[in-house]
PDB file of C-alpha atoms in Angstrom:
ATOM      1  CA  UNK A 221      93.458 107.456 105.585  1.00  0.00           C
ATOM      2  CA  UNK A 222      90.295 106.110 103.987  1.00  0.00           C
ATOM      3  CA  UNK A 223      86.609 108.085 104.726  1.00  0.00           C
ATOM      4  CA  UNK A 224      84.841 105.704 107.023  1.00  0.00           C
ATOM      5  CA  UNK A 225      82.914 105.823 110.005  1.00  0.00           C
ATOM      6  CA  UNK A 226      83.717 102.753 112.722  1.00  0.00           C
ATOM      7  CA  UNK A 227      83.567  99.968 112.793  1.00  0.00           C
ATOM      8  CA  UNK A 228      86.679  99.570 110.470  1.00  0.00           C
ATOM      9  CA  UNK A 229      85.287  98.020 107.339  1.00  0.00           C
ATOM     10  CA  UNK A 230      86.899  95.247 104.615  1.00  0.00           C
ATOM     11  CA  UNK A 231      88.212  96.483 101.269  1.00  0.00           C
ATOM     12  CA  UNK A 232      89.640  94.390  98.446  1.00  0.00           C
ATOM     13  CA  UNK A 233      91.991  94.283  95.883  1.00  0.00           C
ATOM     14  CA  UNK A 234      92.343  92.815  92.680  1.00  0.00           C
ATOM     15  CA  UNK A 235      95.785  92.539  91.618  1.00  0.00           C
ATOM     16  CA  UNK A 236      97.984  92.380  94.415  1.00  0.00           C
ATOM     17  CA  UNK A 237     101.037  90.796  93.106  1.00  0.00           C
ATOM     18  CA  UNK A 238     101.563  94.068  90.940  1.00  0.00           C
ATOM     19  CA  UNK A 239     103.185  96.980  91.835  1.00  0.00           C
ATOM     20  CA  UNK A 240     100.942  99.060  92.801  1.00  0.00           C
ATOM     21  CA  UNK A 241      98.802  96.599  93.959  1.00  0.00           C
ATOM     22  CA  UNK A 242     100.421  94.984  96.631  1.00  0.00           C
ATOM     23  CA  UNK A 243     101.519  98.499  97.864  1.00  0.00           C
ATOM     24  CA  UNK A 244      97.567  99.264  98.189  1.00  0.00           C
ATOM     25  CA  UNK A 245      96.607  96.139  99.913  1.00  0.00           C
ATOM     26  CA  UNK A 246      99.953  96.901 102.369  1.00  0.00           C
ATOM     27  CA  UNK A 247      98.690 100.192 103.140  1.00  0.00           C
ATOM     28  CA  UNK A 248      95.337  99.173 103.614  1.00  0.00           C
ATOM     29  CA  UNK A 249      96.181  96.640 106.203  1.00  0.00           C
ATOM     30  CA  UNK A 250      98.339  99.160 107.880  1.00  0.00           C
ATOM     31  CA  UNK A 251      94.895 101.527 108.642  1.00  0.00           C
ATOM     32  CA  UNK A 252      92.626 101.324 111.176  1.00  0.00           C
ATOM     33  CA  UNK A 253      89.618 102.029 109.504  1.00  0.00           C
ATOM     34  CA  UNK A 254      89.965  98.864 107.457  1.00  0.00           C
ATOM     35  CA  UNK A 255      89.182  95.226 109.129  1.00  0.00           C
ATOM     36  CA  UNK A 256      90.505  93.068 106.489  1.00  0.00           C
ATOM     37  CA  UNK A 257      91.914  93.246 103.101  1.00  0.00           C
ATOM     38  CA  UNK A 258      91.130  90.697 100.577  1.00  0.00           C
ATOM     39  CA  UNK A 259      94.154  90.357  98.088  1.00  0.00           C
ATOM     40  CA  UNK A 260      93.931  88.512  94.727  1.00  0.00           C
ATOM     41  CA  UNK A 261      96.690  88.094  92.064  1.00  0.00           C
ATOM     42  CA  UNK A 262      97.654  85.369  89.467  1.00  0.00           C
ATOM     43  CA  UNK A 263     100.177  84.400  91.823  1.00  0.00           C
ATOM     44  CA  UNK A 264     101.356  84.900  95.222  1.00  0.00           C
ATOM     45  CA  UNK A 265     100.772  87.903  97.166  1.00  0.00           C
ATOM     46  CA  UNK A 266     102.226  89.568 100.335  1.00  0.00           C
ATOM     47  CA  UNK A 267     100.938  88.094 103.759  1.00  0.00           C
ATOM     48  CA  UNK A 268     100.047  89.709 106.969  1.00  0.00           C
ATOM     49  CA  UNK A 269      97.722  89.317 109.454  1.00  0.00           C
ATOM     50  CA  UNK A 270      94.815  91.742 108.098  1.00  0.00           C
ATOM     51  CA  UNK A 271      95.486  90.140 104.508  1.00  0.00           C
ATOM     52  CA  UNK A 272      93.423  87.472 102.806  1.00  0.00           C
ATOM     53  CA  UNK A 273      94.771  86.260 100.126  1.00  0.00           C
ATOM     54  CA  UNK A 274      93.235  84.541  97.115  1.00  0.00           C
ATOM     55  CA  UNK A 275      94.254  83.892  93.433  1.00  0.00           C
ATOM     56  CA  UNK A 276      92.111  84.362  90.505  1.00  0.00           C
ATOM     57  CA  UNK A 277      92.299  84.793  86.632  1.00  0.00           C
ATOM     58  CA  UNK A 278      91.265  88.235  84.741  1.00  0.00           C
ATOM     59  CA  UNK A 279      90.527  85.782  81.271  1.00  0.00           C
ATOM     60  CA  UNK A 280      88.729  82.755  83.623  1.00  0.00           C
ATOM     61  CA  UNK A 281      85.352  84.282  84.816  1.00  0.00           C
ATOM     62  CA  UNK A 282      84.940  81.339  87.028  1.00  0.00           C
ATOM     63  CA  UNK A 283      87.433  82.185  89.360  1.00  0.00           C
ATOM     64  CA  UNK A 284      86.610  85.534  90.053  1.00  0.00           C
ATOM     65  CA  UNK A 285      83.366  84.042  90.901  1.00  0.00           C
ATOM     66  CA  UNK A 286      84.968  81.951  93.192  1.00  0.00           C
ATOM     67  CA  UNK A 287      86.549  84.627  94.663  1.00  0.00           C
ATOM     68  CA  UNK A 288      83.808  87.010  95.058  1.00  0.00           C
ATOM     69  CA  UNK A 289      82.030  84.057  96.717  1.00  0.00           C
ATOM     70  CA  UNK A 290      84.608  83.590  99.114  1.00  0.00           C
ATOM     71  CA  UNK A 291      84.483  86.832 100.072  1.00  0.00           C
ATOM     72  CA  UNK A 292      80.557  86.685 101.402  1.00  0.00           C
ATOM     73  CA  UNK A 293      81.695  85.897 105.009  1.00  0.00           C
ATOM     74  CA  UNK A 294      83.392  89.277 105.426  1.00  0.00           C
ATOM     75  CA  UNK A 295      82.032  91.660 102.331  1.00  0.00           C
ATOM     76  CA  UNK A 296      84.309  94.453 101.150  1.00  0.00           C
ATOM     77  CA  UNK A 297      83.003  97.918 101.219  1.00  0.00           C
ATOM     78  CA  UNK A 298      86.082  98.965  98.981  1.00  0.00           C
ATOM     79  CA  UNK A 299      86.891  97.189  96.097  1.00  0.00           C
ATOM     80  CA  UNK A 300      89.888  98.196  94.007  1.00  0.00           C
ATOM     81  CA  UNK A 301      91.032  96.681  90.615  1.00  0.00           C
ATOM     82  CA  UNK A 302      94.741  97.001  90.149  1.00  0.00           C
ATOM     83  CA  UNK A 303      95.488  94.868  87.159  1.00  0.00           C
ATOM     84  CA  UNK A 304      96.308  96.164  83.463  1.00  0.00           C
ATOM     85  CA  UNK A 305      98.061  94.817  80.791  1.00  0.00           C
ATOM     86  CA  UNK A 306     100.354  97.443  78.217  1.00  0.00           C
ATOM     87  CA  UNK A 307     103.246  95.633  77.049  1.00  0.00           C
ATOM     88  CA  UNK A 308     104.284  91.258  76.615  1.00  0.00           C
ATOM     89  CA  UNK A 309     105.615  88.803  74.578  1.00  0.00           C
ATOM     90  CA  UNK A 310     105.150  89.995  70.992  1.00  0.00           C
ATOM     91  CA  UNK A 311     102.949  92.695  72.442  1.00  0.00           C
ATOM     92  CA  UNK A 312     104.168  96.570  71.764  1.00  0.00           C
ATOM     93  CA  UNK A 313     102.200  99.762  71.758  1.00  0.00           C
ATOM     94  CA  UNK A 314     101.665 100.883  68.392  1.00  0.00           C
ATOM     95  CA  UNK A 315     103.888 103.821  66.980  1.00  0.00           C
ATOM     96  CA  UNK A 316     101.217 104.332  63.520  1.00  0.00           C
ATOM     97  CA  UNK A 317      98.004 102.382  62.154  1.00  0.00           C
ATOM     98  CA  UNK A 318     100.393  99.886  60.245  1.00  0.00           C
ATOM     99  CA  UNK A 319     100.986  98.384  63.671  1.00  0.00           C
ATOM    100  CA  UNK A 320      97.627  97.196  64.187  1.00  0.00           C
ATOM    101  CA  UNK A 321      96.338  93.900  65.311  1.00  0.00           C
ATOM    102  CA  UNK A 322      92.962  92.159  66.031  1.00  0.00           C
ATOM    103  CA  UNK A 323      95.361  89.746  68.242  1.00  0.00           C
ATOM    104  CA  UNK A 324      96.432  92.997  70.763  1.00  0.00           C
ATOM    105  CA  UNK A 325      93.178  94.661  70.316  1.00  0.00           C
ATOM    106  CA  UNK A 326      91.674  91.231  71.724  1.00  0.00           C
ATOM    107  CA  UNK A 327      94.070  90.611  74.674  1.00  0.00           C
ATOM    108  CA  UNK A 328      94.215  93.886  75.916  1.00  0.00           C
ATOM    109  CA  UNK A 329      90.283  94.361  75.861  1.00  0.00           C
ATOM    110  CA  UNK A 330      90.089  91.479  77.539  1.00  0.00           C
ATOM    111  CA  UNK A 331      92.491  92.348  80.440  1.00  0.00           C
ATOM    112  CA  UNK A 332      91.983  95.731  80.532  1.00  0.00           C
ATOM    113  CA  UNK A 333      88.244  96.297  79.909  1.00  0.00           C
ATOM    114  CA  UNK A 334      86.181  92.570  80.158  1.00  0.00           C
ATOM    115  CA  UNK A 335      88.087  91.300  83.200  1.00  0.00           C
ATOM    116  CA  UNK A 336      86.976  94.609  85.575  1.00  0.00           C
ATOM    117  CA  UNK A 337      83.757  93.875  84.036  1.00  0.00           C
ATOM    118  CA  UNK A 338      83.144  90.756  85.380  1.00  0.00           C
ATOM    119  CA  UNK A 339      85.223  91.713  88.196  1.00  0.00           C
ATOM    120  CA  UNK A 340      82.360  94.217  89.016  1.00  0.00           C
ATOM    121  CA  UNK A 341      79.475  92.085  87.454  1.00  0.00           C
ATOM    122  CA  UNK A 342      80.321  89.123  90.452  1.00  0.00           C
ATOM    123  CA  UNK A 343      80.982  91.441  93.143  1.00  0.00           C
ATOM    124  CA  UNK A 344      78.372  93.796  92.801  1.00  0.00           C
ATOM    125  CA  UNK A 345      75.621  90.969  92.107  1.00  0.00           C
ATOM    126  CA  UNK A 346      74.485  92.243  95.717  1.00  0.00           C
ATOM    127  CA  UNK A 347      75.526  95.302  96.628  1.00  0.00           C
ATOM    128  CA  UNK A 348      74.617  97.016 100.086  1.00  0.00           C
ATOM    129  CA  UNK A 349      71.734  99.574  99.943  1.00  0.00           C
ATOM    130  CA  UNK A 350      73.021 101.975 102.016  1.00  0.00           C
ATOM    131  CA  UNK A 351      76.505 103.189 103.583  1.00  0.00           C
ATOM    132  CA  UNK A 352      79.690 104.310 101.569  1.00  0.00           C
ATOM    133  CA  UNK A 353      81.000 101.557  98.586  1.00  0.00           C
ATOM    134  CA  UNK A 354      83.627 102.382  96.580  1.00  0.00           C
ATOM    135  CA  UNK A 355      84.505 100.396  93.318  1.00  0.00           C
ATOM    136  CA  UNK A 356      87.249 101.832  92.024  1.00  0.00           C
ATOM    137  CA  UNK A 357      89.754 100.323  88.492  1.00  0.00           C
ATOM    138  CA  UNK A 358      92.751 101.696  87.701  1.00  0.00           C
ATOM    139  CA  UNK A 359      92.666 103.577  83.958  1.00  0.00           C
ATOM    140  CA  UNK A 360      95.051 105.873  82.790  1.00  0.00           C
ATOM    141  CA  UNK A 361      95.235 109.199  81.449  1.00  0.00           C
ATOM    142  CA  UNK A 362      95.837 107.654  77.122  1.00  0.00           C
ATOM    143  CA  UNK A 363      92.027 106.492  77.448  1.00  0.00           C
ATOM    144  CA  UNK A 364      90.963 109.831  77.803  1.00  0.00           C
ATOM    145  CA  UNK A 365      89.092 110.933  74.127  1.00  0.00           C
ATOM    146  CA  UNK A 366      89.191 114.565  74.278  1.00  0.00           C
ATOM    147  CA  UNK A 367      92.984 114.200  75.839  1.00  0.00           C
ATOM    148  CA  UNK A 368      94.368 112.456  73.376  1.00  0.00           C
ATOM    149  CA  UNK A 369      96.613 114.745  71.532  1.00  0.00           C
ATOM    150  CA  UNK A 370      99.437 112.060  70.352  1.00  0.00           C
ATOM    151  CA  UNK A 371      97.632 109.224  68.545  1.00  0.00           C
ATOM    152  CA  UNK A 372      99.256 105.607  68.905  1.00  0.00           C
ATOM    153  CA  UNK A 373      98.913 103.265  71.373  1.00  0.00           C
ATOM    154  CA  UNK A 374      95.803 102.442  69.581  1.00  0.00           C
ATOM    155  CA  UNK A 375      94.478  98.978  71.301  1.00  0.00           C
ATOM    156  CA  UNK A 376      95.996 100.360  75.111  1.00  0.00           C
ATOM    157  CA  UNK A 377      94.044 103.335  74.494  1.00  0.00           C
ATOM    158  CA  UNK A 378      90.807 101.926  73.374  1.00  0.00           C
ATOM    159  CA  UNK A 379      90.752  99.144  76.247  1.00  0.00           C
ATOM    160  CA  UNK A 380      91.358 101.983  78.712  1.00  0.00           C
ATOM    161  CA  UNK A 381      88.376 104.474  76.862  1.00  0.00           C
ATOM    162  CA  UNK A 382      85.998 101.218  76.867  1.00  0.00           C
ATOM    163  CA  UNK A 383      86.895 100.700  81.000  1.00  0.00           C
ATOM    164  CA  UNK A 384      85.993 104.390  81.438  1.00  0.00           C
ATOM    165  CA  UNK A 385      82.532 104.036  80.161  1.00  0.00           C
ATOM    166  CA  UNK A 386      82.007 100.474  81.530  1.00  0.00           C
ATOM    167  CA  UNK A 387      82.448 102.331  85.155  1.00  0.00           C
ATOM    168  CA  UNK A 388      80.190 104.978  83.847  1.00  0.00           C
ATOM    169  CA  UNK A 389      77.921 102.050  83.263  1.00  0.00           C
ATOM    170  CA  UNK A 390      78.586 100.730  86.509  1.00  0.00           C
ATOM    171  CA  UNK A 391      77.902 104.127  88.503  1.00  0.00           C
ATOM    172  CA  UNK A 392      74.408 104.930  87.006  1.00  0.00           C
ATOM    173  CA  UNK A 393      73.240 100.934  87.686  1.00  0.00           C
ATOM    174  CA  UNK A 394      74.767 101.279  91.541  1.00  0.00           C
ATOM    175  CA  UNK A 395      73.078 104.639  92.434  1.00  0.00           C
ATOM    176  CA  UNK A 396      69.995 103.429  91.563  1.00  0.00           C
ATOM    177  CA  UNK A 397      70.423 100.921  94.896  1.00  0.00           C
ATOM    178  CA  UNK A 398      72.708 102.921  96.333  1.00  0.00           C
ATOM    179  CA  UNK A 399      72.266 106.596  96.892  1.00  0.00           C
ATOM    180  CA  UNK A 400      75.949 106.442  98.465  1.00  0.00           C
ATOM    181  CA  UNK A 401      77.935 104.154  96.138  1.00  0.00           C
ATOM    182  CA  UNK A 402      80.892 105.727  94.394  1.00  0.00           C
ATOM    183  CA  UNK A 403      82.424 103.843  91.080  1.00  0.00           C
ATOM    184  CA  UNK A 404      85.494 105.398  89.537  1.00  0.00           C
ATOM    185  CA  UNK A 405      87.845 104.903  87.689  1.00  0.00           C
ATOM    186  CA  UNK A 406      91.684 106.198  88.509  1.00  0.00           C
ATOM    187  CA  UNK A 407      95.311 107.114  86.629  1.00  0.00           C
ATOM    188  CA  UNK A 408      98.295 106.814  88.975  1.00  0.00           C
ATOM    189  CA  UNK A 409     100.596 108.418  87.028  1.00  0.00           C
ATOM    190  CA  UNK A 410     103.867 106.781  85.679  1.00  0.00           C
ATOM    191  CA  UNK A 411     104.638 104.676  88.369  1.00  0.00           C
ATOM    192  CA  UNK A 412     108.155 102.949  88.290  1.00  0.00           C
ATOM    193  CA  UNK A 413     106.427  98.795  87.323  1.00  0.00           C
ATOM    194  CA  UNK A 414     107.267  96.479  85.192  1.00  0.00           C
ATOM    195  CA  UNK A 415     104.182  97.909  82.718  1.00  0.00           C
ATOM    196  CA  UNK A 416     105.800 101.113  82.058  1.00  0.00           C
ATOM    197  CA  UNK A 417     109.754 100.581  82.711  1.00  0.00           C
ATOM    198  CA  UNK A 418     110.371 100.045  78.597  1.00  0.00           C
ATOM    199  CA  UNK A 419     108.959 103.462  78.477  1.00  0.00           C
ATOM    200  CA  UNK A 420     110.639 105.735  80.993  1.00  0.00           C
ATOM    201  CA  UNK A 421     113.849 107.013  79.496  1.00  0.00           C
ATOM    202  CA  UNK A 422     111.444 110.383  78.359  1.00  0.00           C
ATOM    203  CA  UNK A 423     109.502 110.933  82.427  1.00  0.00           C
ATOM    204  CA  UNK A 424     110.936 113.455  84.420  1.00  0.00           C
ATOM    205  CA  UNK A 425     112.177 111.752  87.796  1.00  0.00           C
ATOM    206  CA  UNK A 426     109.563 113.552  89.257  1.00  0.00           C
ATOM    207  CA  UNK A 427     106.739 111.923  87.736  1.00  0.00           C
ATOM    208  CA  UNK A 428     107.547 109.023  88.319  1.00  0.00           C
ATOM    209  CA  UNK A 429     106.336 107.374  91.022  1.00  0.00           C
ATOM    210  CA  UNK A 430     107.540 104.420  93.440  1.00  0.00           C
ATOM    211  CA  UNK A 431     104.624 102.177  93.629  1.00  0.00           C
ATOM    212  CA  UNK A 432     104.482 103.353  97.390  1.00  0.00           C
ATOM    213  CA  UNK A 433     103.279 106.807  96.431  1.00  0.00           C
ATOM    214  CA  UNK A 434     101.433 106.323  93.873  1.00  0.00           C
ATOM    215  CA  UNK A 435      99.460 103.120  96.366  1.00  0.00           C
ATOM    216  CA  UNK A 436      98.627 106.925  98.989  1.00  0.00           C
ATOM    217  CA  UNK A 437      97.989 109.458  96.297  1.00  0.00           C
ATOM    218  CA  UNK A 438      95.282 107.250  94.957  1.00  0.00           C
ATOM    219  CA  UNK A 439      94.305 106.245  98.476  1.00  0.00           C
ATOM    220  CA  UNK A 440      93.961 109.856  99.058  1.00  0.00           C
ATOM    221  CA  UNK A 441      91.751 110.481  96.207  1.00  0.00           C
ATOM    222  CA  UNK A 442      89.593 107.699  96.970  1.00  0.00           C
ATOM    223  CA  UNK A 443      89.206 108.868 100.866  1.00  0.00           C
ATOM    224  CA  UNK A 444      87.615 112.202  99.198  1.00  0.00           C
ATOM    225  CA  UNK A 445      85.307 110.747  97.280  1.00  0.00           C
ATOM    226  CA  UNK A 446      81.399 111.229  97.727  1.00  0.00           C
ATOM    227  CA  UNK A 447      78.609 110.484  95.540  1.00  0.00           C
ATOM    228  CA  UNK A 448      78.405 113.310  93.383  1.00  0.00           C
ATOM    229  CA  UNK A 449      82.205 111.869  92.082  1.00  0.00           C
ATOM    230  CA  UNK A 450      80.756 108.663  91.110  1.00  0.00           C
ATOM    231  CA  UNK A 451      81.511 108.227  87.354  1.00  0.00           C
ATOM    232  CA  UNK A 452      84.353 110.301  86.475  1.00  0.00           C
ATOM    233  CA  UNK A 453      87.802 109.749  86.299  1.00  0.00           C
ATOM    234  CA  UNK A 454      90.276 111.199  88.831  1.00  0.00           C
ATOM    235  CA  UNK A 455      93.993 111.129  88.038  1.00  0.00           C
ATOM    236  CA  UNK A 456      96.375 110.925  90.977  1.00  0.00           C
ATOM    237  CA  UNK A 457      96.024 114.090  92.403  1.00  0.00           C
ATOM    238  CA  UNK A 458      92.279 114.651  92.261  1.00  0.00           C
ATOM    239  CA  UNK A 459      91.633 115.818  89.378  1.00  0.00           C
ATOM    240  CA  UNK A 460      89.011 115.281  87.124  1.00  0.00           C
ATOM    241  CA  UNK A 461      90.358 113.535  83.690  1.00  0.00           C
ATOM    242  CA  UNK A 462      87.777 114.410  81.200  1.00  0.00           C
ATOM    243  CA  UNK A 463      86.416 111.661  78.765  1.00  0.00           C
TER     244      UNK A 463
END
């Protein structure tokens, strides 16, 4: 696992208290190619010999900045943003235009787009000028404009489309500093987690991934990325998802 050269490198997971994030942190920590995993969440995260926990709040930039500063002694070369919001109290994916609300747009953009952008701001403030560097954020296939055939889920789709644009911008800026740097968004598939739980009824069993399997898929995709991949969105199977 992980396309890295010795010595091992550090990794960082924002969102390690969630299903996919926890699985990513555990699998990275188990890899000989990884020296340390900075694992962050709003709540408790898994413990381990190679895991250094931290706390942050996506809606509190100061907490993100503090988390980034705390990694200065062991800066990560692999940064994964495994956060996301689809539903919650008084928040449901819209089925029609009539269901839209400004509050839903504000909340979903804050978590799905602005939060990851601020993570990139602070984690990539002084990026290394050479050597492989990966910034990956979890997006969703429904954030693809060209792939949208069903409509609905207006605020969620729009927030994930915004995330794709943000990471595309990050990729363009990063390559000017480090030609080996990679910034991508990743679609993990439908994962058996709290985010997808209310919407699993029509998902075929073979297409509903446990978090551990999704994490393996995503790390395999990251492992195979080269600089030419930067700025794109990839599915769990390694296929490019058009914007």
